[in-house]
């Protein structure tokens, strides 16, 4: 028995079965003399209902895991590259896949004898969104041992569709050159168009610079948000660790109380046995005393009878 095998077994159970099965495994480990394993098993926490449904999806539909992980990689790459058409295509696919998997998970829960509502389905879909956005969350989901639903505070950074969808403006065609006054007017129009084109290019360049700054600022905000999310997860893990310690201490207390109860029962049985033994001793002493009295009484009677017999024999001899 090892921790991975026990965890796989426990997180495959329904939530209401988890605690009793975990406690049995803790006792098994203690009886086997492995106190460290018993402590690790005792620290495993019961999953919430939504976490159980997410684990159930991974365990009952393992063929859905790798495609979702691959979709997450594609989405993250498209966001990094600011590929607008790819993002639009993948966003549609993301919504379709998550919706379908959320419905599948709900059906699996019903088949397992534990129907859930739309609220739990939304939490499962939130877990799938987090798995798409974050590789670490994806690994946690794919392991099938979630204790609570995953959530993504930031998701994917918003892409600037105007930047991604813009195409270079076509170059204006040069007008046909004529002679005389028309040629001068054509040259004037060409100069106006050139100035307009230069102004448009300058405006586009500034817009590009502005959008580049906005994109950089967006990346900075995303990085800050991810750092904040990592901090949140660290604090959540610390809180989870404290909760696991409380739960483990509770398990140890329950085990100690159980041992005290057993010892008290044994003490009560021993005291009752002691009382029975004392009563038996008193009865035996009473019988002994009665037997002693009976022996003394019988001895006196025997002595009296012997004396009478002797007197009788003596009297008969003298007469003869």
CSV table of C-alpha atoms in Angstrom, one decimal:
chain,number,residue,atom,x,y,z
A,1,UNK,CA,0.0,0.0,0.0
A,2,UNK,CA,1.3,3.5,-0.9
A,3,UNK,CA,-0.1,7.0,-0.9
A,4,UNK,CA,-0.7,7.2,-4.7
A,5,UNK,CA,-2.7,4.0,-4.7
A,6,UNK,CA,-4.7,5.0,-1.7
A,7,UNK,CA,-5.4,8.5,-3.1
A,8,UNK,CA,-6.5,7.0,-6.4
A,9,UNK,CA,-8.9,4.8,-4.6
A,10,UNK,CA,-10.3,7.5,-2.3
A,11,UNK,CA,-10.9,10.2,-4.9
A,12,UNK,CA,-12.7,7.6,-7.0
A,13,UNK,CA,-15.4,7.2,-4.3
A,14,UNK,CA,-18.5,9.3,-3.8
A,15,UNK,CA,-17.9,12.2,-1.3
A,16,UNK,CA,-20.1,10.7,1.4
A,17,UNK,CA,-18.0,7.5,1.3
A,18,UNK,CA,-14.6,9.3,1.5
A,19,UNK,CA,-14.1,9.9,5.2
A,20,UNK,CA,-15.0,6.4,6.4
A,21,UNK,CA,-12.8,4.8,3.7
A,22,UNK,CA,-9.9,7.2,4.5
A,23,UNK,CA,-10.1,6.3,8.2
A,24,UNK,CA,-10.0,2.6,7.4
A,25,UNK,CA,-6.9,3.1,5.3
A,26,UNK,CA,-5.3,5.1,8.2
A,27,UNK,CA,-6.0,2.2,10.5
A,28,UNK,CA,-4.6,-0.3,8.0
A,29,UNK,CA,-1.4,1.7,7.7
A,30,UNK,CA,-1.0,1.9,11.5
A,31,UNK,CA,-1.6,-1.8,11.9
A,32,UNK,CA,1.1,-2.3,9.2
A,33,UNK,CA,3.5,-0.2,11.3
A,34,UNK,CA,3.7,2.6,8.8
A,35,UNK,CA,2.9,5.7,10.9
A,36,UNK,CA,4.2,8.2,8.3
A,37,UNK,CA,1.9,6.8,5.6
A,38,UNK,CA,-1.0,6.8,8.1
A,39,UNK,CA,-0.4,10.5,8.7
A,40,UNK,CA,-0.2,11.3,5.0
A,41,UNK,CA,-3.4,9.4,4.3
A,42,UNK,CA,-5.1,11.1,7.3
A,43,UNK,CA,-4.2,14.5,5.7
A,44,UNK,CA,-6.2,13.7,2.5
A,45,UNK,CA,-9.2,16.0,2.3
A,46,UNK,CA,-12.7,15.1,1.2
A,47,UNK,CA,-13.6,16.6,-2.2
A,48,UNK,CA,-16.4,19.0,-2.7
A,49,UNK,CA,-19.3,17.9,-4.9
A,50,UNK,CA,-18.1,19.9,-7.9
A,51,UNK,CA,-14.5,18.6,-7.5
A,52,UNK,CA,-15.8,15.0,-7.3
A,53,UNK,CA,-17.8,15.5,-10.5
A,54,UNK,CA,-14.7,17.0,-12.2
A,55,UNK,CA,-12.6,13.9,-11.0
A,56,UNK,CA,-15.4,11.6,-12.2
A,57,UNK,CA,-15.2,13.1,-15.7
A,58,UNK,CA,-11.4,12.5,-15.9
A,59,UNK,CA,-11.8,8.9,-14.6
A,60,UNK,CA,-14.8,7.9,-16.6
A,61,UNK,CA,-13.9,9.7,-19.8
A,62,UNK,CA,-10.1,9.6,-20.0
A,63,UNK,CA,-10.1,10.0,-23.8
A,64,UNK,CA,-11.4,13.6,-23.3
A,65,UNK,CA,-8.4,14.6,-21.2
A,66,UNK,CA,-5.6,14.9,-23.9
A,67,UNK,CA,-7.8,16.8,-26.4
A,68,UNK,CA,-8.7,19.4,-23.8
A,69,UNK,CA,-5.0,19.8,-22.8
A,70,UNK,CA,-4.1,20.2,-26.5
A,71,UNK,CA,-6.8,22.8,-27.0
A,72,UNK,CA,-5.4,24.8,-24.0
A,73,UNK,CA,-1.9,24.8,-25.6
A,74,UNK,CA,-3.3,26.0,-28.9
A,75,UNK,CA,-5.3,28.8,-27.2
A,76,UNK,CA,-2.3,30.0,-25.1
A,77,UNK,CA,-0.1,30.0,-28.2
A,78,UNK,CA,-2.7,32.0,-30.2
A,79,UNK,CA,-2.9,34.6,-27.4
A,80,UNK,CA,0.9,34.9,-27.3
A,81,UNK,CA,1.1,35.3,-31.1
A,82,UNK,CA,-2.0,37.6,-31.2
A,83,UNK,CA,-3.4,35.5,-34.0
A,84,UNK,CA,-6.9,36.9,-34.4
A,85,UNK,CA,-8.4,34.4,-36.8
A,86,UNK,CA,-6.9,31.5,-34.9
A,87,UNK,CA,-8.2,33.0,-31.6
A,88,UNK,CA,-11.8,33.4,-33.0
A,89,UNK,CA,-11.8,29.8,-34.3
A,90,UNK,CA,-10.4,28.4,-31.1
A,91,UNK,CA,-12.7,30.5,-28.9
A,92,UNK,CA,-15.7,28.9,-30.7
A,93,UNK,CA,-14.3,25.5,-30.3
A,94,UNK,CA,-13.5,26.2,-26.6
A,95,UNK,CA,-17.1,27.1,-25.9
A,96,UNK,CA,-18.4,24.0,-27.7
A,97,UNK,CA,-16.0,21.6,-25.9
A,98,UNK,CA,-16.5,23.0,-22.4
A,99,UNK,CA,-20.3,23.0,-22.8
A,100,UNK,CA,-20.3,19.4,-24.0
A,101,UNK,CA,-18.0,18.2,-21.3
A,102,UNK,CA,-20.0,20.0,-18.6
A,103,UNK,CA,-23.1,18.2,-19.8
A,104,UNK,CA,-21.2,14.9,-19.9
A,105,UNK,CA,-20.0,15.4,-16.3
A,106,UNK,CA,-23.5,16.1,-15.1
A,107,UNK,CA,-24.8,12.9,-16.8
A,108,UNK,CA,-21.9,10.8,-15.3
A,109,UNK,CA,-22.8,12.1,-11.8
A,110,UNK,CA,-26.4,11.1,-12.3
A,111,UNK,CA,-25.3,7.6,-13.5
A,112,UNK,CA,-23.1,7.3,-10.4
A,113,UNK,CA,-26.2,7.8,-8.3
A,114,UNK,CA,-25.5,11.4,-7.3
A,115,UNK,CA,-27.4,13.9,-9.5
A,116,UNK,CA,-26.2,17.5,-9.5
A,117,UNK,CA,-27.7,20.8,-10.5
A,118,UNK,CA,-26.7,23.6,-12.9
A,119,UNK,CA,-24.7,25.3,-10.2
A,120,UNK,CA,-22.3,22.3,-9.9
A,121,UNK,CA,-22.2,22.0,-13.7
A,122,UNK,CA,-21.1,25.7,-13.9
A,123,UNK,CA,-18.3,25.0,-11.3
A,124,UNK,CA,-17.2,22.0,-13.4
A,125,UNK,CA,-17.1,24.2,-16.5
A,126,UNK,CA,-15.1,26.9,-14.5
A,127,UNK,CA,-12.6,24.2,-13.7
A,128,UNK,CA,-12.3,23.3,-17.4
A,129,UNK,CA,-11.8,27.0,-18.3
A,130,UNK,CA,-9.0,27.1,-15.7
A,131,UNK,CA,-7.4,24.0,-17.2
A,132,UNK,CA,-7.4,25.6,-20.6
A,133,UNK,CA,-5.9,28.9,-19.3
A,134,UNK,CA,-3.2,27.5,-17.0
A,135,UNK,CA,-0.9,24.5,-17.6
A,136,UNK,CA,-0.6,23.9,-13.8
A,137,UNK,CA,-4.3,23.9,-13.4
A,138,UNK,CA,-4.5,21.5,-16.4
A,139,UNK,CA,-2.2,19.0,-14.6
A,140,UNK,CA,-4.2,19.2,-11.4
A,141,UNK,CA,-7.4,18.5,-13.3
A,142,UNK,CA,-5.9,15.6,-15.3
A,143,UNK,CA,-4.7,13.9,-12.1
A,144,UNK,CA,-8.3,13.3,-11.1
A,145,UNK,CA,-7.7,14.2,-7.4
A,146,UNK,CA,-9.2,17.6,-7.0
A,147,UNK,CA,-10.4,18.7,-3.6
A,148,UNK,CA,-12.2,21.8,-4.7
A,149,UNK,CA,-13.1,23.3,-8.1
A,150,UNK,CA,-10.4,25.2,-10.0
A,151,UNK,CA,-10.9,28.8,-10.9
A,152,UNK,CA,-9.0,31.2,-13.2
A,153,UNK,CA,-9.0,34.8,-12.0
A,154,UNK,CA,-7.7,36.2,-15.2
A,155,UNK,CA,-8.4,33.7,-18.0
A,156,UNK,CA,-6.9,34.6,-21.4
A,157,UNK,CA,-5.8,38.1,-22.1
A,158,UNK,CA,-8.1,40.0,-24.4
A,159,UNK,CA,-6.8,40.3,-27.9
A,160,UNK,CA,-7.1,43.6,-29.8
A,161,UNK,CA,-9.3,42.5,-32.8
A,162,UNK,CA,-8.8,45.8,-34.6
A,163,UNK,CA,-5.0,45.2,-34.4
A,164,UNK,CA,-5.3,41.5,-35.4
A,165,UNK,CA,-7.8,42.1,-38.2
A,166,UNK,CA,-6.2,45.2,-39.9
A,167,UNK,CA,-4.7,44.8,-43.3
A,168,UNK,CA,-2.3,47.2,-45.0
A,169,UNK,CA,-4.1,49.8,-47.0
A,170,UNK,CA,-3.7,49.4,-50.8
A,171,UNK,CA,-1.3,51.9,-52.5
A,172,UNK,CA,-3.2,54.5,-54.6
A,173,UNK,CA,-2.9,54.1,-58.3
A,174,UNK,CA,-0.9,56.9,-60.1
A,175,UNK,CA,-3.2,58.9,-62.3
A,176,UNK,CA,-2.5,59.1,-66.0
A,177,UNK,CA,-0.4,62.0,-66.9
A,178,UNK,CA,-1.7,64.6,-69.5
A,179,UNK,CA,-0.2,67.7,-70.9
A,180,UNK,CA,-0.4,71.4,-70.1
A,181,UNK,CA,-2.9,72.6,-67.4
A,182,UNK,CA,-4.3,69.1,-66.9
A,183,UNK,CA,-0.8,67.9,-66.2
A,184,UNK,CA,-0.3,70.6,-63.5
A,185,UNK,CA,-3.7,69.7,-62.0
A,186,UNK,CA,-2.7,66.1,-62.0
A,187,UNK,CA,0.5,66.9,-60.3
A,188,UNK,CA,-1.3,68.9,-57.7
A,189,UNK,CA,-3.7,66.1,-57.0
A,190,UNK,CA,-0.8,63.7,-56.8
A,191,UNK,CA,0.9,65.9,-54.3
A,192,UNK,CA,-2.3,66.2,-52.2
A,193,UNK,CA,-2.7,62.5,-52.3
A,194,UNK,CA,0.9,62.0,-51.3
A,195,UNK,CA,0.5,64.3,-48.4
A,196,UNK,CA,-2.8,62.6,-47.4
A,197,UNK,CA,-1.1,59.2,-47.8
A,198,UNK,CA,1.9,60.4,-45.7
A,199,UNK,CA,-0.6,61.7,-43.1
A,200,UNK,CA,-2.4,58.4,-43.1
A,201,UNK,CA,0.8,56.4,-42.7
A,202,UNK,CA,1.9,58.7,-39.8
A,203,UNK,CA,-1.5,58.2,-38.2
A,204,UNK,CA,-1.3,54.4,-38.7
A,205,UNK,CA,2.3,54.4,-37.3
A,206,UNK,CA,1.1,56.3,-34.2
A,207,UNK,CA,-1.8,54.0,-33.8
A,208,UNK,CA,0.5,51.0,-34.1
A,209,UNK,CA,2.8,52.5,-31.4
A,210,UNK,CA,-0.2,53.2,-29.2
A,211,UNK,CA,-1.5,49.6,-29.7
A,212,UNK,CA,2.0,48.2,-29.1
A,213,UNK,CA,2.1,50.2,-25.8
A,214,UNK,CA,-1.4,49.0,-24.9
A,215,UNK,CA,-0.3,45.4,-25.7
A,216,UNK,CA,2.8,45.7,-23.6
A,217,UNK,CA,0.7,47.2,-20.8
A,218,UNK,CA,-1.8,44.4,-21.2
A,219,UNK,CA,1.0,41.8,-20.9
A,220,UNK,CA,2.3,43.6,-17.8
A,221,UNK,CA,-1.2,43.5,-16.3
A,222,UNK,CA,-1.5,39.8,-17.2
A,223,UNK,CA,1.8,39.1,-15.5
A,224,UNK,CA,0.8,41.0,-12.4
A,225,UNK,CA,-2.6,39.2,-12.4
A,226,UNK,CA,-0.8,35.8,-12.7
A,227,UNK,CA,1.5,36.7,-9.9
A,228,UNK,CA,-1.4,37.7,-7.8
A,229,UNK,CA,-3.1,34.4,-8.6
A,230,UNK,CA,0.1,32.5,-7.7
A,231,UNK,CA,0.1,34.3,-4.4
A,232,UNK,CA,-3.6,33.5,-3.9
A,233,UNK,CA,-2.9,29.8,-4.6
A,234,UNK,CA,0.0,29.8,-2.2
A,235,UNK,CA,-2.2,31.3,0.6
A,236,UNK,CA,-5.0,28.8,-0.3
A,237,UNK,CA,-2.5,25.9,-0.1
A,238,UNK,CA,-1.3,27.2,3.3
A,239,UNK,CA,-5.0,27.4,4.4
A,240,UNK,CA,-5.6,23.9,3.0
A,241,UNK,CA,-2.5,22.6,4.8
A,242,UNK,CA,-3.8,24.1,8.1
A,243,UNK,CA,-7.2,22.6,7.4
A,244,UNK,CA,-5.6,19.2,6.7
A,245,UNK,CA,-3.7,19.5,10.0
A,246,UNK,CA,-6.9,20.2,11.8
A,247,UNK,CA,-8.6,17.3,10.2
A,248,UNK,CA,-5.6,15.0,10.9
A,249,UNK,CA,-5.6,16.1,14.6
A,250,UNK,CA,-9.4,15.4,14.7
A,251,UNK,CA,-8.7,11.9,13.3
A,252,UNK,CA,-6.0,11.3,15.9
A,253,UNK,CA,-8.4,12.6,18.7
A,254,UNK,CA,-11.1,10.2,17.4
A,255,UNK,CA,-8.6,7.4,17.4
A,256,UNK,CA,-7.5,8.1,20.9
A,257,UNK,CA,-11.1,8.4,22.1
A,258,UNK,CA,-11.8,5.1,20.5
A,259,UNK,CA,-8.8,3.5,22.3
A,260,UNK,CA,-10.0,5.1,25.6
A,261,UNK,CA,-13.5,3.7,25.1
A,262,UNK,CA,-12.1,0.2,24.5
A,263,UNK,CA,-9.8,0.4,27.5
A,264,UNK,CA,-12.7,1.6,29.7
A,265,UNK,CA,-14.8,-1.3,28.5
A,266,UNK,CA,-11.9,-3.7,29.3
A,267,UNK,CA,-11.5,-2.0,32.8
A,268,UNK,CA,-15.2,-2.4,33.4
A,269,UNK,CA,-15.1,-6.1,32.4
A,270,UNK,CA,-12.1,-6.6,34.7
A,271,UNK,CA,-13.8,-4.9,37.6
A,272,UNK,CA,-16.9,-7.0,37.1
A,273,UNK,CA,-14.7,-10.1,37.0
A,274,UNK,CA,-12.9,-9.0,40.1
A,275,UNK,CA,-16.2,-8.6,41.9
A,276,UNK,CA,-17.3,-12.1,40.8
A,277,UNK,CA,-13.9,-13.5,42.0
A,278,UNK,CA,-14.4,-11.9,45.4
A,279,UNK,CA,-17.9,-13.3,45.7
A,280,UNK,CA,-16.6,-16.7,44.8
A,281,UNK,CA,-13.8,-16.4,47.4
A,282,UNK,CA,-16.3,-15.5,50.1
A,283,UNK,CA,-18.5,-18.4,49.1
A,284,UNK,CA,-15.5,-20.7,49.2
A,285,UNK,CA,-14.5,-19.5,52.6
A,286,UNK,CA,-18.0,-19.9,53.9
A,287,UNK,CA,-18.0,-23.5,52.6
A,288,UNK,CA,-14.6,-24.1,54.2
A,289,UNK,CA,-15.8,-22.8,57.6
A,290,UNK,CA,-19.0,-24.9,57.4
A,291,UNK,CA,-16.9,-27.9,56.4
A,292,UNK,CA,-14.5,-27.3,59.3
A,293,UNK,CA,-17.4,-27.2,61.7
A,294,UNK,CA,-18.9,-30.3,60.3
A,295,UNK,CA,-15.6,-32.1,60.6
A,296,UNK,CA,-15.2,-31.1,64.3
A,297,UNK,CA,-18.8,-32.1,65.0
A,298,UNK,CA,-18.3,-35.4,63.3
A,299,UNK,CA,-15.1,-36.0,65.2
A,300,UNK,CA,-16.8,-35.3,68.5
A,301,UNK,CA,-19.6,-37.7,67.6
A,302,UNK,CA,-17.0,-40.3,66.5
A,303,UNK,CA,-15.1,-39.9,69.8
A,304,UNK,CA,-18.3,-40.2,71.8
A,305,UNK,CA,-19.3,-43.2,69.9
A,306,UNK,CA,-15.9,-44.8,70.4
A,307,UNK,CA,-16.0,-44.0,74.1
A,308,UNK,CA,-19.4,-45.6,74.5
A,309,UNK,CA,-18.3,-48.6,72.6
A,310,UNK,CA,-15.2,-49.0,74.8
A,311,UNK,CA,-17.3,-48.7,78.0
A,312,UNK,CA,-19.7,-51.2,76.6
A,313,UNK,CA,-16.9,-53.7,75.8
A,314,UNK,CA,-15.3,-53.2,79.3
A,315,UNK,CA,-18.6,-53.9,81.1
A,316,UNK,CA,-19.2,-57.0,79.1
A,317,UNK,CA,-15.8,-58.4,80.0
A,318,UNK,CA,-16.2,-57.9,83.7
A,319,UNK,CA,-19.5,-59.7,83.8
A,320,UNK,CA,-18.0,-62.7,82.0
